[in-house]
Coordinates of C-alpha atoms in Angstrom, one line a residue:
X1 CA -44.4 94.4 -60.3
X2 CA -41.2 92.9 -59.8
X3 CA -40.5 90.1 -57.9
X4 CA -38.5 90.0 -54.9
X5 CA -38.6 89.4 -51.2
X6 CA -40.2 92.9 -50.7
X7 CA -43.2 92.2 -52.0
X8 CA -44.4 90.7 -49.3
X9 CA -44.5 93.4 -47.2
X10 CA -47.7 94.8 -48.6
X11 CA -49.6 91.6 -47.9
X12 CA -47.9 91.5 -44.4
X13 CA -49.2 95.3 -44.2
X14 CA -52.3 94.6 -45.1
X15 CA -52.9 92.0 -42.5
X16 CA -51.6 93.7 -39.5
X17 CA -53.8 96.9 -40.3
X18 CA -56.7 94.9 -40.8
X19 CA -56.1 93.2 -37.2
X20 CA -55.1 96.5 -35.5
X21 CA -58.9 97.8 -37.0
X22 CA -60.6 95.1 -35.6
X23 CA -58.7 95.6 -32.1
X24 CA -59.9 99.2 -32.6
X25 CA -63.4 98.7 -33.7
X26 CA -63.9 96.3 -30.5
X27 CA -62.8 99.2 -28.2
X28 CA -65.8 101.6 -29.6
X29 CA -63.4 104.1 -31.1
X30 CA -64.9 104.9 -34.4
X31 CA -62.9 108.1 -35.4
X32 CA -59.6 106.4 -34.8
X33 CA -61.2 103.4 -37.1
X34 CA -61.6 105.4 -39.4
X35 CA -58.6 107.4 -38.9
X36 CA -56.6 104.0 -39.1
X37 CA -58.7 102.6 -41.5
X38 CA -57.6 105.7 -44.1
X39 CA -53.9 105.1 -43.5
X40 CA -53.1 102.6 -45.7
X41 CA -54.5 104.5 -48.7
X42 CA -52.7 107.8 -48.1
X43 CA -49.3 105.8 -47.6
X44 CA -50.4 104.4 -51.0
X45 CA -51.0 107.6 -52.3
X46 CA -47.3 109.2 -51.0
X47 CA -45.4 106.7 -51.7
X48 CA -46.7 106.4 -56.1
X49 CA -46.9 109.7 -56.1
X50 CA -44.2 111.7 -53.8
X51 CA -41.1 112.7 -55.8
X52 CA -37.7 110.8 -55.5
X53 CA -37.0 111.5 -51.5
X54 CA -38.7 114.8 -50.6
X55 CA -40.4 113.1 -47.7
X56 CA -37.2 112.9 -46.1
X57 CA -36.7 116.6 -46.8
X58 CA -39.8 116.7 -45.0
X59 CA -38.4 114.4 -41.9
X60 CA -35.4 116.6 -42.1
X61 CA -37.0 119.9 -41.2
X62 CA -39.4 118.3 -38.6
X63 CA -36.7 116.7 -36.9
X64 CA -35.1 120.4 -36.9
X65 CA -38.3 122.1 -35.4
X66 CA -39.7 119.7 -32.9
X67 CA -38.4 120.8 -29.8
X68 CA -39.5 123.8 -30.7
X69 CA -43.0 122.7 -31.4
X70 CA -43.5 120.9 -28.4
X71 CA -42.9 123.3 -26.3
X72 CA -46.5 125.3 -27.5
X73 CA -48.1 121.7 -28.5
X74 CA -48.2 119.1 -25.4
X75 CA -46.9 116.0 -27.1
X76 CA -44.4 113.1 -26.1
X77 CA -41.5 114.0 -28.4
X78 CA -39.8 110.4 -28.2
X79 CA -42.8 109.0 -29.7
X80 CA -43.9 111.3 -31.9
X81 CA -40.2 110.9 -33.6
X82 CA -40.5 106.8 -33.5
X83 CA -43.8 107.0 -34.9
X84 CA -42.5 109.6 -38.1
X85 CA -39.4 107.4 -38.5
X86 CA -41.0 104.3 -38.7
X87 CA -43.7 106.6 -41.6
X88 CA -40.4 106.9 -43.4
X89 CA -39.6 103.2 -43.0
X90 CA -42.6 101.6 -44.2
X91 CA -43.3 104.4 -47.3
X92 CA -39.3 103.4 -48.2
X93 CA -40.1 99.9 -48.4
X94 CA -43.0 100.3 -50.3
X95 CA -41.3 102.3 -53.2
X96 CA -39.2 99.8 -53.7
X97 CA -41.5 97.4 -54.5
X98 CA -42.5 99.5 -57.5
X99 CA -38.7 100.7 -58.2
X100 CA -35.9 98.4 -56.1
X101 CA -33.3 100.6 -55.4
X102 CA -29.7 99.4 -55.3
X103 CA -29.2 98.0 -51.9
X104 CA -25.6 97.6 -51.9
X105 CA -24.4 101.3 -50.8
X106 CA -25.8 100.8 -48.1
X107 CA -23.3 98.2 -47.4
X108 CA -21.2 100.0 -45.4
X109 CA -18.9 99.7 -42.1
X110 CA -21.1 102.5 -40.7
X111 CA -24.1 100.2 -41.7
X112 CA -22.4 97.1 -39.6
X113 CA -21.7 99.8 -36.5
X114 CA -24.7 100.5 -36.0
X115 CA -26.4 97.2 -36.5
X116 CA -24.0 96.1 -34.1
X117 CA -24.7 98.8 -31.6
X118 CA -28.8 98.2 -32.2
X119 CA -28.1 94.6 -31.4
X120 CA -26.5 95.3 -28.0
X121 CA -29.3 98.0 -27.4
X122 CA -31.8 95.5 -28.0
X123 CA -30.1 93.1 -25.5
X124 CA -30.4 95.8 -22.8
X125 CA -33.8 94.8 -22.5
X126 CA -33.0 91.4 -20.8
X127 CA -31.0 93.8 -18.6
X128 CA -32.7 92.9 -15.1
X129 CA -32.9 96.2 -13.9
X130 CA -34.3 97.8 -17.3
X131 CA -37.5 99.4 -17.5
X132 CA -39.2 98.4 -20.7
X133 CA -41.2 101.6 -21.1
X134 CA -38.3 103.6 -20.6
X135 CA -36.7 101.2 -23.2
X136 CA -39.2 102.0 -26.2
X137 CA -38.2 105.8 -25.7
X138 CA -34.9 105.4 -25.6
X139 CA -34.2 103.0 -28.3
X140 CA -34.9 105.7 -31.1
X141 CA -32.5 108.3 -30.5
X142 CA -29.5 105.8 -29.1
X143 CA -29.5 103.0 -31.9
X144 CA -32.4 103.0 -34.4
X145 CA -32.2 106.4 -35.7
X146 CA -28.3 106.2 -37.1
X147 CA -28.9 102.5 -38.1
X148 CA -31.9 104.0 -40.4
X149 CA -30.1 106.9 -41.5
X150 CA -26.8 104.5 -42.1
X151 CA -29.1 102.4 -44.6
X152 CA -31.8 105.1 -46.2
X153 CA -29.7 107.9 -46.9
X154 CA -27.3 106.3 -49.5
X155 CA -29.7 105.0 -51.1
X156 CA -32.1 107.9 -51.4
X157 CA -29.5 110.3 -52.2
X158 CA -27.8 108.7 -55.2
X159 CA -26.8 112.2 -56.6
X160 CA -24.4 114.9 -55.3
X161 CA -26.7 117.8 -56.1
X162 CA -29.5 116.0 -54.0
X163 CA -26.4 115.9 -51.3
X164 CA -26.1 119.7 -51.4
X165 CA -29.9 120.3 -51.0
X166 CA -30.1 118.8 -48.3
X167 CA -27.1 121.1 -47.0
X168 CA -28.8 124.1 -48.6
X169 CA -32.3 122.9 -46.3
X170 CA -30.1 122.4 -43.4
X171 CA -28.6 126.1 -44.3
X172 CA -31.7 128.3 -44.1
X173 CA -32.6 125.9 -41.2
X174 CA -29.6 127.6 -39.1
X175 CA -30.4 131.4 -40.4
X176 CA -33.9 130.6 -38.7
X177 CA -32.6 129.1 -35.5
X178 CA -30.0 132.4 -34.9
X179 CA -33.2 134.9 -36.1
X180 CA -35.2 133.1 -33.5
X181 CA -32.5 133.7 -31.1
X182 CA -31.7 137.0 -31.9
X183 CA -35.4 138.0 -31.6
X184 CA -35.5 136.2 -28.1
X185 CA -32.3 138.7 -27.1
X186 CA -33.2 142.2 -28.9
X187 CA -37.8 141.8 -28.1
X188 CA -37.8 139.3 -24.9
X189 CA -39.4 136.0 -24.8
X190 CA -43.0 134.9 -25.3
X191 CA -45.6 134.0 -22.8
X192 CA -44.8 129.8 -23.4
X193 CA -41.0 130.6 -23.3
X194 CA -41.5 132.4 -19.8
X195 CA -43.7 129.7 -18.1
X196 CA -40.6 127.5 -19.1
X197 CA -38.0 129.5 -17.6
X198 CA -40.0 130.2 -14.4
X199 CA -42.8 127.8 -14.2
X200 CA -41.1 124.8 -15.6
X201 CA -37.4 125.4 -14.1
X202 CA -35.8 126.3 -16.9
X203 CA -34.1 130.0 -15.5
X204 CA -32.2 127.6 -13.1
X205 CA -29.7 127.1 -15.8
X206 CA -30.8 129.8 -18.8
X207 CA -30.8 133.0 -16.5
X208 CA -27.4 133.0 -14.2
X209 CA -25.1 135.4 -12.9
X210 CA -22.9 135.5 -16.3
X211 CA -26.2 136.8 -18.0
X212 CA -29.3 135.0 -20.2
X213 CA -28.6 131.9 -22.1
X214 CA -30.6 131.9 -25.4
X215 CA -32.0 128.8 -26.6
X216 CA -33.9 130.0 -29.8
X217 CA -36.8 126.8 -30.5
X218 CA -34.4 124.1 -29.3
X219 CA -34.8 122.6 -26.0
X220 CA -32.6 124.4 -24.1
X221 CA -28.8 126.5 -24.7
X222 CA -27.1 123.8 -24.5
X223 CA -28.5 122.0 -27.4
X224 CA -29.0 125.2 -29.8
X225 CA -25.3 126.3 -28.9
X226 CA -24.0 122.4 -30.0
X227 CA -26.2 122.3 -33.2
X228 CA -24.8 126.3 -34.0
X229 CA -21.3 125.1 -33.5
X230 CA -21.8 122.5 -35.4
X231 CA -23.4 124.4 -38.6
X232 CA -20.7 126.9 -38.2
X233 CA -17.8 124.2 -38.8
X234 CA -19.8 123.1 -41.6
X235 CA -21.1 125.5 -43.7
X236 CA -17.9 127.8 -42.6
X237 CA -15.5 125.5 -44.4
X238 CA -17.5 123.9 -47.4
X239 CA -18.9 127.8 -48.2
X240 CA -15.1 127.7 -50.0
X241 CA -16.3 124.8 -52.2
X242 CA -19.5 124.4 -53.1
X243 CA -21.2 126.4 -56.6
X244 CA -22.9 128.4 -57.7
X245 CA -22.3 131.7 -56.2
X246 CA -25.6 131.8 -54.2
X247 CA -24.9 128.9 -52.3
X248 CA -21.4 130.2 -51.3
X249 CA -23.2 133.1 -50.1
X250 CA -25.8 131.1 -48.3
X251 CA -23.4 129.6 -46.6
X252 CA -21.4 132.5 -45.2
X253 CA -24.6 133.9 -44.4
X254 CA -25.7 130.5 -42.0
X255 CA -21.6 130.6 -40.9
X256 CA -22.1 134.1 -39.6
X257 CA -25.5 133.4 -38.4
X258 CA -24.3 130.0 -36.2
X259 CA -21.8 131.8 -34.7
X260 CA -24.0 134.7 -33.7
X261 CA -26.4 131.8 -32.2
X262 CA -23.7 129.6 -30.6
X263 CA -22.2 133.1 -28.9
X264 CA -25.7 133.9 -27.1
X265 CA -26.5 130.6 -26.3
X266 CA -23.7 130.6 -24.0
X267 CA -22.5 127.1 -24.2
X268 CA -19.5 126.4 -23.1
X269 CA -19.2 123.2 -24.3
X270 CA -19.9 124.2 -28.0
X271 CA -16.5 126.7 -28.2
X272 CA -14.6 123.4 -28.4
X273 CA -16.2 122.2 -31.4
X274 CA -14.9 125.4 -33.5
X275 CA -11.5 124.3 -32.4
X276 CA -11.4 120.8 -32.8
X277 CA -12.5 121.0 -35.9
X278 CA -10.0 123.3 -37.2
X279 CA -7.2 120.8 -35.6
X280 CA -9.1 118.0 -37.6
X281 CA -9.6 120.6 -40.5
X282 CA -6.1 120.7 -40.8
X283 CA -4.7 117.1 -40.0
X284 CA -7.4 116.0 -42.8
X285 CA -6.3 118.6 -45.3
X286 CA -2.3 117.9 -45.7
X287 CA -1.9 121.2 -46.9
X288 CA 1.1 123.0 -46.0
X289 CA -1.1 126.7 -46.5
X290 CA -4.5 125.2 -44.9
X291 CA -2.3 124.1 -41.8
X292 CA -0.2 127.5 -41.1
X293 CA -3.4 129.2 -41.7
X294 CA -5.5 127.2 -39.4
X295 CA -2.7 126.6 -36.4
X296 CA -2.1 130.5 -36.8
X297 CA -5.8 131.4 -36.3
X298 CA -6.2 128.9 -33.5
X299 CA -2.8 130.1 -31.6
X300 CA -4.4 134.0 -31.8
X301 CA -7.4 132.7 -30.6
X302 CA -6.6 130.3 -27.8
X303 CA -3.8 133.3 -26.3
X304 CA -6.5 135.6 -26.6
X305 CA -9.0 133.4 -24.7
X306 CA -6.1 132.0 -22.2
X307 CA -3.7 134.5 -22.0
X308 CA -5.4 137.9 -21.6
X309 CA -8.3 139.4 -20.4
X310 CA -9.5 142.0 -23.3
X311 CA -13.5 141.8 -23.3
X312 CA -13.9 140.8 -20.0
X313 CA -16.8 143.3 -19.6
X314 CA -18.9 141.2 -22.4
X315 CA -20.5 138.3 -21.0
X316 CA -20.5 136.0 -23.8
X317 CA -16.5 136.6 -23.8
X318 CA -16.3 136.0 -20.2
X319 CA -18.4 132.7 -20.4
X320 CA -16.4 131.2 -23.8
X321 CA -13.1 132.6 -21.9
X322 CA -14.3 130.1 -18.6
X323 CA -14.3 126.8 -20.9
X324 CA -10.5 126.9 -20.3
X325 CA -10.4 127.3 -16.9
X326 CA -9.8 124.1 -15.7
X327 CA -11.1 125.4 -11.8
X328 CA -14.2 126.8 -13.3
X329 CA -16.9 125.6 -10.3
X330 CA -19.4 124.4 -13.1
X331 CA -16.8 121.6 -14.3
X332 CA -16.1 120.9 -10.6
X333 CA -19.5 120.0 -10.2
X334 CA -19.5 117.9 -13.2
X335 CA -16.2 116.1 -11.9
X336 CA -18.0 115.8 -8.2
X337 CA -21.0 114.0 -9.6
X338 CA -19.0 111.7 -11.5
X339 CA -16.7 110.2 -8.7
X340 CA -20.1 110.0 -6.6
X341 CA -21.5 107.8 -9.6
X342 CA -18.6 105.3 -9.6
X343 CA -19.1 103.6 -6.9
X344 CA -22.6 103.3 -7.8
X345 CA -22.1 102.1 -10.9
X346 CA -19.1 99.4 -9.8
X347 CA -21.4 96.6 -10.1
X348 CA -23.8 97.1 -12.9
X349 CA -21.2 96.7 -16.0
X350 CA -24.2 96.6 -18.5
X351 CA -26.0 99.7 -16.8
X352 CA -29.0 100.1 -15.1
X353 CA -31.2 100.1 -18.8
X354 CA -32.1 102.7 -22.2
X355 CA -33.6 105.9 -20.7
X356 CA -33.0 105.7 -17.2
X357 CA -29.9 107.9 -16.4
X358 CA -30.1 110.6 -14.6
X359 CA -34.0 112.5 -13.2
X360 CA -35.8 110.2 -15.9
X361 CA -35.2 107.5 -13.6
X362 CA -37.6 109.5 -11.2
X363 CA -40.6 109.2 -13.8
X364 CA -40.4 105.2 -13.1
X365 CA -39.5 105.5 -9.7
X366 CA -36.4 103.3 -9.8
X367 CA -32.4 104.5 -9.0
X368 CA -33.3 107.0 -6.2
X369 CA -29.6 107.4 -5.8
X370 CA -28.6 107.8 -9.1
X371 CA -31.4 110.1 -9.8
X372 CA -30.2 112.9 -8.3
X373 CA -27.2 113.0 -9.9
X374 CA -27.1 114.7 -13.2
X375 CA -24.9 112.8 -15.9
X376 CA -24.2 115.7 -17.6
X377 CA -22.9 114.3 -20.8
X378 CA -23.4 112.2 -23.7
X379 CA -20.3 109.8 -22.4
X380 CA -21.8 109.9 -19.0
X381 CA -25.5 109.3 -20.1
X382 CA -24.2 106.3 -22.1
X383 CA -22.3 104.9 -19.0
X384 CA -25.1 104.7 -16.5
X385 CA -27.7 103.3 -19.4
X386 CA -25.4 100.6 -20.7
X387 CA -22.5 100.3 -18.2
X388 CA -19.0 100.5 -18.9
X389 CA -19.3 97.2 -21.4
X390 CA -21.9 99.8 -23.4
X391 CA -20.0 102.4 -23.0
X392 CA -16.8 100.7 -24.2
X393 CA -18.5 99.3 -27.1
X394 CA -19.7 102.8 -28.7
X395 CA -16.4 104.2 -28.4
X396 CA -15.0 101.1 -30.0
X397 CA -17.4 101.9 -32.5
X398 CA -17.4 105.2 -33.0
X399 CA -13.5 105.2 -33.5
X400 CA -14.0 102.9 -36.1
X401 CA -16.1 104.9 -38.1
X402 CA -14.0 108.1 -37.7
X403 CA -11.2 106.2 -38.9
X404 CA -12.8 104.7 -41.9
X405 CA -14.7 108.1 -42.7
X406 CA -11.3 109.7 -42.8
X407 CA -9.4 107.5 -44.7
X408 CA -12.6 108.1 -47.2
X409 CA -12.1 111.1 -47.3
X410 CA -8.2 111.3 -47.7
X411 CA -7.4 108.7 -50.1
X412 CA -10.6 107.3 -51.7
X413 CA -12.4 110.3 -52.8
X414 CA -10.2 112.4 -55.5
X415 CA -12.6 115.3 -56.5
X416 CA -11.0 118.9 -55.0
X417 CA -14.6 120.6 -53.6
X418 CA -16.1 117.0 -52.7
X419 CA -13.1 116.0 -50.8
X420 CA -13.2 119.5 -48.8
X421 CA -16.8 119.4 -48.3
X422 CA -16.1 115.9 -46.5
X423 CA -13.8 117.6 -44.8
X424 CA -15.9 120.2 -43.2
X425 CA -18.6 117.1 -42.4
X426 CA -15.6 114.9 -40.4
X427 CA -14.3 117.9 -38.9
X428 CA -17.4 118.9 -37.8
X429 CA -18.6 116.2 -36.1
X430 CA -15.7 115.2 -34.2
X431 CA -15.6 118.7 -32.9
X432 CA -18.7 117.8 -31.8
X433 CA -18.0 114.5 -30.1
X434 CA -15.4 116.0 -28.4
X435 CA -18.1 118.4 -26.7
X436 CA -20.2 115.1 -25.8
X437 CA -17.4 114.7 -22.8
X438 CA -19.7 117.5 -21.2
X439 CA -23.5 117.8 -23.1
X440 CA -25.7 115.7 -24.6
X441 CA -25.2 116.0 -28.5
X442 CA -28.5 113.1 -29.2
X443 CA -31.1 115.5 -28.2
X444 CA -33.4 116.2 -31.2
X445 CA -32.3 117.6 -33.8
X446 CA -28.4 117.2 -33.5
X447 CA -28.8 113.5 -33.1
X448 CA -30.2 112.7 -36.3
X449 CA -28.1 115.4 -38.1
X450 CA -25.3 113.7 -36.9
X451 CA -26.2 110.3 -38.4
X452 CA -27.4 111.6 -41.4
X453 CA -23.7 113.4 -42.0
X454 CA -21.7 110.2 -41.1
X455 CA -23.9 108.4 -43.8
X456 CA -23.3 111.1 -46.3
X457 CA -19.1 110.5 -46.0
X458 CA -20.0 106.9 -46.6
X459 CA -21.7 107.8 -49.5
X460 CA -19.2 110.1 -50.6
X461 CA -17.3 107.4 -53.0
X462 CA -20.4 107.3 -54.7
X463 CA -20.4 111.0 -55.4
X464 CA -17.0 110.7 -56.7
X465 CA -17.5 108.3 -59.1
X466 CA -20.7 110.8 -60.5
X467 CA -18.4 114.4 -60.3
X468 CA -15.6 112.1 -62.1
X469 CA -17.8 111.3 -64.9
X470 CA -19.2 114.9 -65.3
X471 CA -15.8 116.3 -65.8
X472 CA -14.5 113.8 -68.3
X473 CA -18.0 114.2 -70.7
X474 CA -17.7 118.1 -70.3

């Protein structure tokens, strides 16, 4: 076995189980003894015997479904996704202990970001009117999930083609979503999905006056239309790039399919991200061709949206034509709510603590005011958790990245498809921070997808380096 400073970890494993056992055994609980007890040995077991990084295939694809899941299987999502992470962790450190993997690509400035950002986060919890509790459900999806990503997925994914899977997984992923979708518009919902529209609350915002807002087995439209418009941007420009011919195909096919999905999910919000990325599609590209093609489809379709009023009659036109009008009474609200929480807000410049914006506040009974004000948005969300220092410092942050990732992906990496690809995965996700100004874009999955893309472009150079060397021995 070799030697270095992560061997330790099984000894240090090995002790804590054995303490939390005893703390069990004490309470009377002999199933979750044994239950605990068996742990150890089947982390054992996946971690000698589980092939290269399936596991986080598997991660992957439960990340994409569990919304979904929990809305037939009562379960607190937040900690059901800590708990899986933290699986991953401790069966990644354990493998390499028996094969070390090479710990410098992680060392990136997305790495340092986030650690930043996860220190800051952590901080909030001296934050004297934080809510601990609230805290440990938060902390997941706003720092420790892209800090994790940011240092696993470089180093599991060493090859390209174990890249592309991953995009193929994600692929099939979106045809199910739009299916799901399209079954929910063309034979009705089920008996769970109603007692969530009219039980739960949900047919305030998913049956309106514009018509039914699909959400497929996401948590709401909202979410399935930001995840669809980001797929589309994706798989709709890489689908040029990527071999062999069945995986072009795929991807035309989950193109097609995302913007069937992102059409009935009736998201406003999620048109933008379409557009944006073709702007960033095109300012990334520095192709004379790409551009006029890209400017000329986005003039047609912004005069058509803007300028005229051909499909009025359709719904899902009408609602995609409203994102540009700038007196729509949705985004008045939105603008209403936010000049009621400034003055709020004026003297709390580190927020009021992780997890509290917004009606969560109401589960811990603190922030009556600001409870009844929705925040609407990522941006918004971030504000009112971690003040305008917090909020300041992820923008910082996230510029940062964008800027490094594109300057990656410009000048660094000098393969034709791999630099497109990147592209499509920059392009992408700015279109879909642009659309954080009015959703939340963290919600399971998108959140993790998001990180997970990000630490691909870092690990892009990498990629390089391995297509380079494949063309000069062929």
């Amino acid at each position: 076995m070799p030697k270095n400073g992560s061997s330790y970890i099984i000894p240090a494993l090995l002790i804590v189980s054995l303490y939390t056992i005893y703390l069990l055994a004490i309470k009377g609980n002999i199933i979750i003894v044994l239950l605990f007890a068996i742990l150890p040995a089947i982390l054992l077991f996946t971690t000698v015997f589980s092939k290269k990084h399936y596991y986080f295939h598997v991660f992957f694809i439960v990340n994409y479904l569990i919304m979904g899941i929990s809305r037939y299987v009562s379960m607190k999502t937040g900690i059901v996704m800590l708990g899986i992470t933290l699986g991953i962790l401790v069966i990644f450190l354990i493998k390499n202990i028996f094969q070390p993997y090479e710990w410098k690509r992680c060392l990136t400035l997305l790495t340092m970001a986030w650690v930043i950002w996860f220190i800051y986060c952590l901080l909030e919890l001296f934050n004297p009117l934080a809510v601990i509790e609230a805290w440990n459900i938060a902390i997941a999806g706003y720092a420790l999930l892209p800090l994790l990503c940011a240092i696993i997925v470089p180093i599991l994914f060493i090859k390209f083609n174990s890249f592309k899977w991953l995009l193929i997984i994600w692929a099939f992923l979106t045809l199910l979503a739009a299916f799901k979708g399209y079954w929910q518009k063309n034979h009705g919902f089920d008996a769970t999905e109603i007692h969530w529209l009219f039980v739960e609350g949900g047919a305030k915002t998913h049956i309106i006056h514009s018509g039914i807002r699909f959400f497929s087995f996401f948590s709401d439209a909202a979410n399935y239309g930001i995840s669809m418009g980001l797929s589309m941007t994706v798989f709709g420009i890489s689908s040029f790039f990527v071999k062999p011919y069945w995986v072009k195909f795929l991807f035309w096919g989950a193109t097609i399919a995302a913007i069937y999905g992102l059409m009935i999910s009736g998201t406003r919000s999620a048109v933008v991200i379409p557009f944006v990325s073709l702007i960033a599609y095109t300012i990334l590209c520095k192709n004379m061709k790409h551009a006029l093609l890209s400017g000329g489809l986005f003039i047609v379709v912004l005069l058509f949206l803007t300028q005229t009023n051909i499909g009025n009659g359709y719904a899902m036109i009408r609602r995609v034509r409203s994102t540009f009008n700038k007196e729509d009474a949705s985004l008045q609200v939105r603008y209403i709510n936010k000049e009621k929480m400034k003055p709020l807000m004026k003297d709390k410049p580190f927020g009021i603590g992780l997890g509290l914006s917004g009606k969560r506040s109401e589960r811990f009974n603190v922030h009556e005011k600001l409870s009844k004000l929705p925040p609407d948005s990522l941006l918004t969300m971030y504000w009112i958790d971690t003040g305008i220092v917090g909020l300041s410092l992820y923008l910082t942050l996230l510029v940062l990245i964008l800027t490094r990732s594109s300057y990656i992906a410009m000048f660094v990496i000098k393969n034709k498809h791999l630099k497109n690809i990147t592209y499509s995965l920059i392009a992408g996700l700015s279109g879909t921070l642009v659309a954080a100004y009015v959703n939340d874009i963290t919600t399971y999955p998108n959140g993790v997808i998001m990180s997970i893309l990000f630490a691909f472009v870092f690990a892009a150079p990498y990629y390089d380096k391995e297509l380079t060397q494949n063309e000069q021995t062929t």
